[in-house]
PDB file of C-alpha atoms in Angstrom:
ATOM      1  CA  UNK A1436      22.052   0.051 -40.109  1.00 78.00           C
ATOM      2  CA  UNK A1437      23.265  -1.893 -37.360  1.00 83.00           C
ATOM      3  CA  UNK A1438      19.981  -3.175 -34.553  1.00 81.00           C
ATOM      4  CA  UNK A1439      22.475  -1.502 -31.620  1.00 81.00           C
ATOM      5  CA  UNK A1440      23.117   1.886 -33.637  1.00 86.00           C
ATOM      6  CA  UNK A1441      19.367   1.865 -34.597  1.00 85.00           C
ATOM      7  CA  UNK A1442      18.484   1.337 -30.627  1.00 84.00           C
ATOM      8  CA  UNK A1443      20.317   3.807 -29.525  1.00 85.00           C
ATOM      9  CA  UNK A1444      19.241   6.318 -31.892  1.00 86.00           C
ATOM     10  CA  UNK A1445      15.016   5.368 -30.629  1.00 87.00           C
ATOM     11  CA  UNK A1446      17.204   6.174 -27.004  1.00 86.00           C
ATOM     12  CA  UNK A1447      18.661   9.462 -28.060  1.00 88.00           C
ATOM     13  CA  UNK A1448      15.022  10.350 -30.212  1.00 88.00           C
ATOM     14  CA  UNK A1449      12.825   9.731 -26.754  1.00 90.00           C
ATOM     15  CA  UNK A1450      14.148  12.818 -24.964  1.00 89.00           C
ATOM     16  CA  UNK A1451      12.475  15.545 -27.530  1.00 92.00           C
ATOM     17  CA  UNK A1452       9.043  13.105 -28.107  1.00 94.00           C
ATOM     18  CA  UNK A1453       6.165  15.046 -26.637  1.00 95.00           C
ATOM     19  CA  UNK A1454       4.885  11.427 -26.333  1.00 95.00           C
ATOM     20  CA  UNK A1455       7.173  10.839 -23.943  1.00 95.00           C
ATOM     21  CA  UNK A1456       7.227  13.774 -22.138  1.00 95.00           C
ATOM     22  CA  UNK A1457       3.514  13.889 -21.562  1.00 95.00           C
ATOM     23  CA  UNK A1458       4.488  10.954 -20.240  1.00 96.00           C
ATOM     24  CA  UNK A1459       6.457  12.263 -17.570  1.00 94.00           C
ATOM     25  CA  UNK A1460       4.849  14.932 -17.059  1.00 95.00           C
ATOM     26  CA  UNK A1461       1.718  12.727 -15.881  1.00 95.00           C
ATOM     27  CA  UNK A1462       3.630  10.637 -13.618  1.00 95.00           C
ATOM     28  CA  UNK A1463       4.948  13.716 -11.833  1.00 95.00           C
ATOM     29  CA  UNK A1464       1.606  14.941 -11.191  1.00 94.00           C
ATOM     30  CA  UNK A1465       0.061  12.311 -10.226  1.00 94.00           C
ATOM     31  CA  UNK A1466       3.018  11.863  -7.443  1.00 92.00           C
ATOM     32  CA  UNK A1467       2.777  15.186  -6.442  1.00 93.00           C
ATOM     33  CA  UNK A1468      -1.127  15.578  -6.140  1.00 91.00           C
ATOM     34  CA  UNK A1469      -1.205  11.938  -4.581  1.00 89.00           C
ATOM     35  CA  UNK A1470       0.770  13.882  -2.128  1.00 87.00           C
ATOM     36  CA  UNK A1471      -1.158  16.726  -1.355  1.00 88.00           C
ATOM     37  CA  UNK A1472      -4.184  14.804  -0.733  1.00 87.00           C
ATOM     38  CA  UNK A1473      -2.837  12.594   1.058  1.00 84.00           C
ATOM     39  CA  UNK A1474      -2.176  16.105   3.387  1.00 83.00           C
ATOM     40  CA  UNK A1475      -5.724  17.328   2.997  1.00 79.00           C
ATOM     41  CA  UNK A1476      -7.755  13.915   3.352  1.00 78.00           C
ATOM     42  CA  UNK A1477      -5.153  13.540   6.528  1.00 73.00           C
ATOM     43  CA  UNK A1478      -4.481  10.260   5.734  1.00 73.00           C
ATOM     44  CA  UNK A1479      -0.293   9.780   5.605  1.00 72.00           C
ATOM     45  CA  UNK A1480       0.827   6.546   5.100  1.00 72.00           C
ATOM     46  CA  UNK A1481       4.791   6.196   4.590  1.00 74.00           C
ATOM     47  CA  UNK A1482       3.757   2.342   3.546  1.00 76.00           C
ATOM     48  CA  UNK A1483       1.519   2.964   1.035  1.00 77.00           C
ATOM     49  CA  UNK A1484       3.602   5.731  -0.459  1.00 78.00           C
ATOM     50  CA  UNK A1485       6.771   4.020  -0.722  1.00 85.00           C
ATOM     51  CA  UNK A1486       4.725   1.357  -2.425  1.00 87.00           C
ATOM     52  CA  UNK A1487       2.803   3.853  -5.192  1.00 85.00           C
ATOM     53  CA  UNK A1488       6.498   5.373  -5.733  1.00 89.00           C
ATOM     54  CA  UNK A1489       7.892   1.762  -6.549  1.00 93.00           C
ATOM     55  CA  UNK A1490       4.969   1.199  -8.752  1.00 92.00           C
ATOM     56  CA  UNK A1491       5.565   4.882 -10.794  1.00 93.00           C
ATOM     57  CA  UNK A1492       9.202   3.615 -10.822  1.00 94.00           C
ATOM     58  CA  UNK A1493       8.861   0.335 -12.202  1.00 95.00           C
ATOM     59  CA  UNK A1494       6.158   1.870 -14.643  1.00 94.00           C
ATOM     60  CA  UNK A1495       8.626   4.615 -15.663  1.00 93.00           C
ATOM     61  CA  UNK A1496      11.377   2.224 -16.134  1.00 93.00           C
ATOM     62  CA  UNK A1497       9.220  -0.057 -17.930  1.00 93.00           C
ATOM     63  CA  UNK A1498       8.129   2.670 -20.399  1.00 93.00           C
ATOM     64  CA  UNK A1499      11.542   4.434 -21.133  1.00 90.00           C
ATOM     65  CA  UNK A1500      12.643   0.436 -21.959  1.00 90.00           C
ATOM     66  CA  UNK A1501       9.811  -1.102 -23.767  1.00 93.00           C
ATOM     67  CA  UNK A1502       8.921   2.285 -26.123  1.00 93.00           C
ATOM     68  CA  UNK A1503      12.447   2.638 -28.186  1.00 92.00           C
ATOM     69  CA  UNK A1504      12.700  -1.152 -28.502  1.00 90.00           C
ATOM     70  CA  UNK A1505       8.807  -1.462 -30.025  1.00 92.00           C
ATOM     71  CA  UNK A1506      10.095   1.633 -32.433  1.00 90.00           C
ATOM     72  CA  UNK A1507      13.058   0.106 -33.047  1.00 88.00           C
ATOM     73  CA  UNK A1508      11.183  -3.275 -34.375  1.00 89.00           C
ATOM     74  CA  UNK A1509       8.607  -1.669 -36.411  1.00 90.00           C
ATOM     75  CA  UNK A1510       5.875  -1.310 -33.821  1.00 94.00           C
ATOM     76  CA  UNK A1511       5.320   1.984 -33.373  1.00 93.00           C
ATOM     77  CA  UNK A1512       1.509   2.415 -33.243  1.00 95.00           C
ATOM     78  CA  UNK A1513       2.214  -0.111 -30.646  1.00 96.00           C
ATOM     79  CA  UNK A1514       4.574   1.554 -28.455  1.00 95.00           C
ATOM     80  CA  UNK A1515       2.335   4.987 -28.233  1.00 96.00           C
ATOM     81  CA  UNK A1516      -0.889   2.967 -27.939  1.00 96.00           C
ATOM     82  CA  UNK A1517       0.669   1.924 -24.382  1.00 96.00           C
ATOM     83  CA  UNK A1518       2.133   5.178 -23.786  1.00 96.00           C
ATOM     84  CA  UNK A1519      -1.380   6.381 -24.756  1.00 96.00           C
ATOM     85  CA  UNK A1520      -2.994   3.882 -22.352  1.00 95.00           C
ATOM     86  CA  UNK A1521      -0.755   5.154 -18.982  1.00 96.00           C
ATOM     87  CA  UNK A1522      -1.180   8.718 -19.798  1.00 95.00           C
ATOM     88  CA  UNK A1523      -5.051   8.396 -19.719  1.00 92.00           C
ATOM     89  CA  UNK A1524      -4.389   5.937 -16.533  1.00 92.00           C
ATOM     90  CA  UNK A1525      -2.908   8.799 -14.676  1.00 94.00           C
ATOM     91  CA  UNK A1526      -5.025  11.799 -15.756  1.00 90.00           C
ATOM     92  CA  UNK A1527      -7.408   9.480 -13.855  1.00 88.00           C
ATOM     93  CA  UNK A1528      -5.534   9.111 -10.851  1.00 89.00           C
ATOM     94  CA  UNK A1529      -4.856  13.015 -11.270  1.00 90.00           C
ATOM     95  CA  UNK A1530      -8.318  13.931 -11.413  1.00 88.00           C
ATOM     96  CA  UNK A1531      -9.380  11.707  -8.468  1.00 85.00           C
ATOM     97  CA  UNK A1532      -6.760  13.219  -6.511  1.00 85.00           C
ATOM     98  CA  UNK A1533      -8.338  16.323  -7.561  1.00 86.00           C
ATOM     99  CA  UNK A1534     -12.235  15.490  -6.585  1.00 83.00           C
ATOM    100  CA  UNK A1535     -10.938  14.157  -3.102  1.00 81.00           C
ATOM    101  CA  UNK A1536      -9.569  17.285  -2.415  1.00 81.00           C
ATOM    102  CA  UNK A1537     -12.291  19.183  -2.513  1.00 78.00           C
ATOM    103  CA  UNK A1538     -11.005  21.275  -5.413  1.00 79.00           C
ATOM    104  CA  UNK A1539     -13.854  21.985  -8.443  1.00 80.00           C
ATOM    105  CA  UNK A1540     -14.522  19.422 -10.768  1.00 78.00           C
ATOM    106  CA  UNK A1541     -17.473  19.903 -13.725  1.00 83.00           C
ATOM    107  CA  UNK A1542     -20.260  18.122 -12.533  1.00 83.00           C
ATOM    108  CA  UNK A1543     -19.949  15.806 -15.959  1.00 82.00           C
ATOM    109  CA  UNK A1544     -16.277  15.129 -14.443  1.00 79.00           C
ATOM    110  CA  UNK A1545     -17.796  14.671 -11.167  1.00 78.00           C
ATOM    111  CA  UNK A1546     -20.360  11.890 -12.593  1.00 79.00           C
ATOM    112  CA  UNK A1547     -17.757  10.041 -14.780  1.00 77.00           C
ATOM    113  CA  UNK A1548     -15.953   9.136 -11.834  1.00 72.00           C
ATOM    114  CA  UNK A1549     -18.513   8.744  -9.028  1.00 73.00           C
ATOM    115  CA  UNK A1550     -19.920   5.856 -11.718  1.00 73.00           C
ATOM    116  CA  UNK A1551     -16.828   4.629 -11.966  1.00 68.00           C
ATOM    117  CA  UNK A1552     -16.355   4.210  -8.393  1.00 66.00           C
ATOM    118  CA  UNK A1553     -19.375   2.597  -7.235  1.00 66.00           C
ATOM    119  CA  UNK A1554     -18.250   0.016  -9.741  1.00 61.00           C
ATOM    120  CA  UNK A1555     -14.767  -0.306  -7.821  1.00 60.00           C
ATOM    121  CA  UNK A1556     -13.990  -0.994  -3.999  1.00 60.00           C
ATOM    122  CA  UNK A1557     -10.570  -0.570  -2.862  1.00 59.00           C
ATOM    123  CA  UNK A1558     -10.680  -2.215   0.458  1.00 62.00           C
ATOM    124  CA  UNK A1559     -11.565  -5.216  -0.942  1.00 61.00           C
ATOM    125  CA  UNK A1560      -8.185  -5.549  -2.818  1.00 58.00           C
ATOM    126  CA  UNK A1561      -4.831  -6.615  -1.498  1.00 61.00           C
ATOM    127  CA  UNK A1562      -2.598  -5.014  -3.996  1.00 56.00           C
ATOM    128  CA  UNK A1563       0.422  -7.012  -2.808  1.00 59.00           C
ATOM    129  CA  UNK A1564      -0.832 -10.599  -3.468  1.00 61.00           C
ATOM    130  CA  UNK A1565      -3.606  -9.519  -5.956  1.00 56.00           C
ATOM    131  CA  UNK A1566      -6.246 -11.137  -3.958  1.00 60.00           C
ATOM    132  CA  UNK A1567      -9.911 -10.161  -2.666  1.00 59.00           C
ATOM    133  CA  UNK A1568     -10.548 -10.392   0.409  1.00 60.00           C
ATOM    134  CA  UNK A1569     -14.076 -12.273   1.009  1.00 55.00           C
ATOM    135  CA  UNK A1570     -16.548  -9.782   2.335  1.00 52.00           C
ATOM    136  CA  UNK A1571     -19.965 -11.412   4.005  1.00 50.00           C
ATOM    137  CA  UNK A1572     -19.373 -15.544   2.720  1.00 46.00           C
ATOM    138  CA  UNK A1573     -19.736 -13.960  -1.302  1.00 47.00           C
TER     139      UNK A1573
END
């Protein structure tokens, strides 16, 4: 069969893969419950969301590329391992959205994430340029 034909039929396949469409469905979530915290923490910023929607874009793009070629080459277990990896990336960013909130969370939830936070400071991280900022001379 023919790479092009064999491409296109990975393309056509990606539209019923409950891979993918997990997929999806994360990345919506995540946008919309962004959102709606961003309404009850009161903290709007136009910048910041065009910026997170460029990122889901670019991620989405990069996923609905990347995934039929990998499958197309013989990589499969490849292909869903990073599919895998950005699903559990945003049921993170889903479930923080959550917490902050104020929704319920289980209190083992709850713990998971306040460890992983104290590990993690987000003001000391330019996203743009990738740099830290120096805090106190460190």
């Amino acid at each position: 069969m023919p790479y092009h034909i064999l491409m296109i039929h990975q393309i056509r396949h990606m539209v019923d893969d409950p891979l993918i469409i997990a997929f999806v469905w994360c990345v919506m979530i995540d946008v919309a419950t962004g959102y709606i915290r961003s309404v009850f923490v009161r903290k709007t910023n136009s910048t910041r969301g065009l910026f997170g929607l460029i990122k889901h874009t670019i991620v989405l793009v990069s996923i609905i590329s990347i995934y039929p070629y990998l499958i197309s080459l013989g990589y499969a277990w490849l292909a869903q391992t990073m599919v895998w990896g950005f699903i559990l990336n945003y049921l993170t960013s889903i479930t923080e959205n959550w917490g902050e909130m104020g929704l319920w969370l289980p209190p083992q939830i709850k713990q998971i994430l306040v460890k992983l936070q104290s590990d993690y400071d987000a003001t000391d991280y330019n996203a743009i340029t990738g740099a830290r900022k120096n805090k106190g001379g460190k």
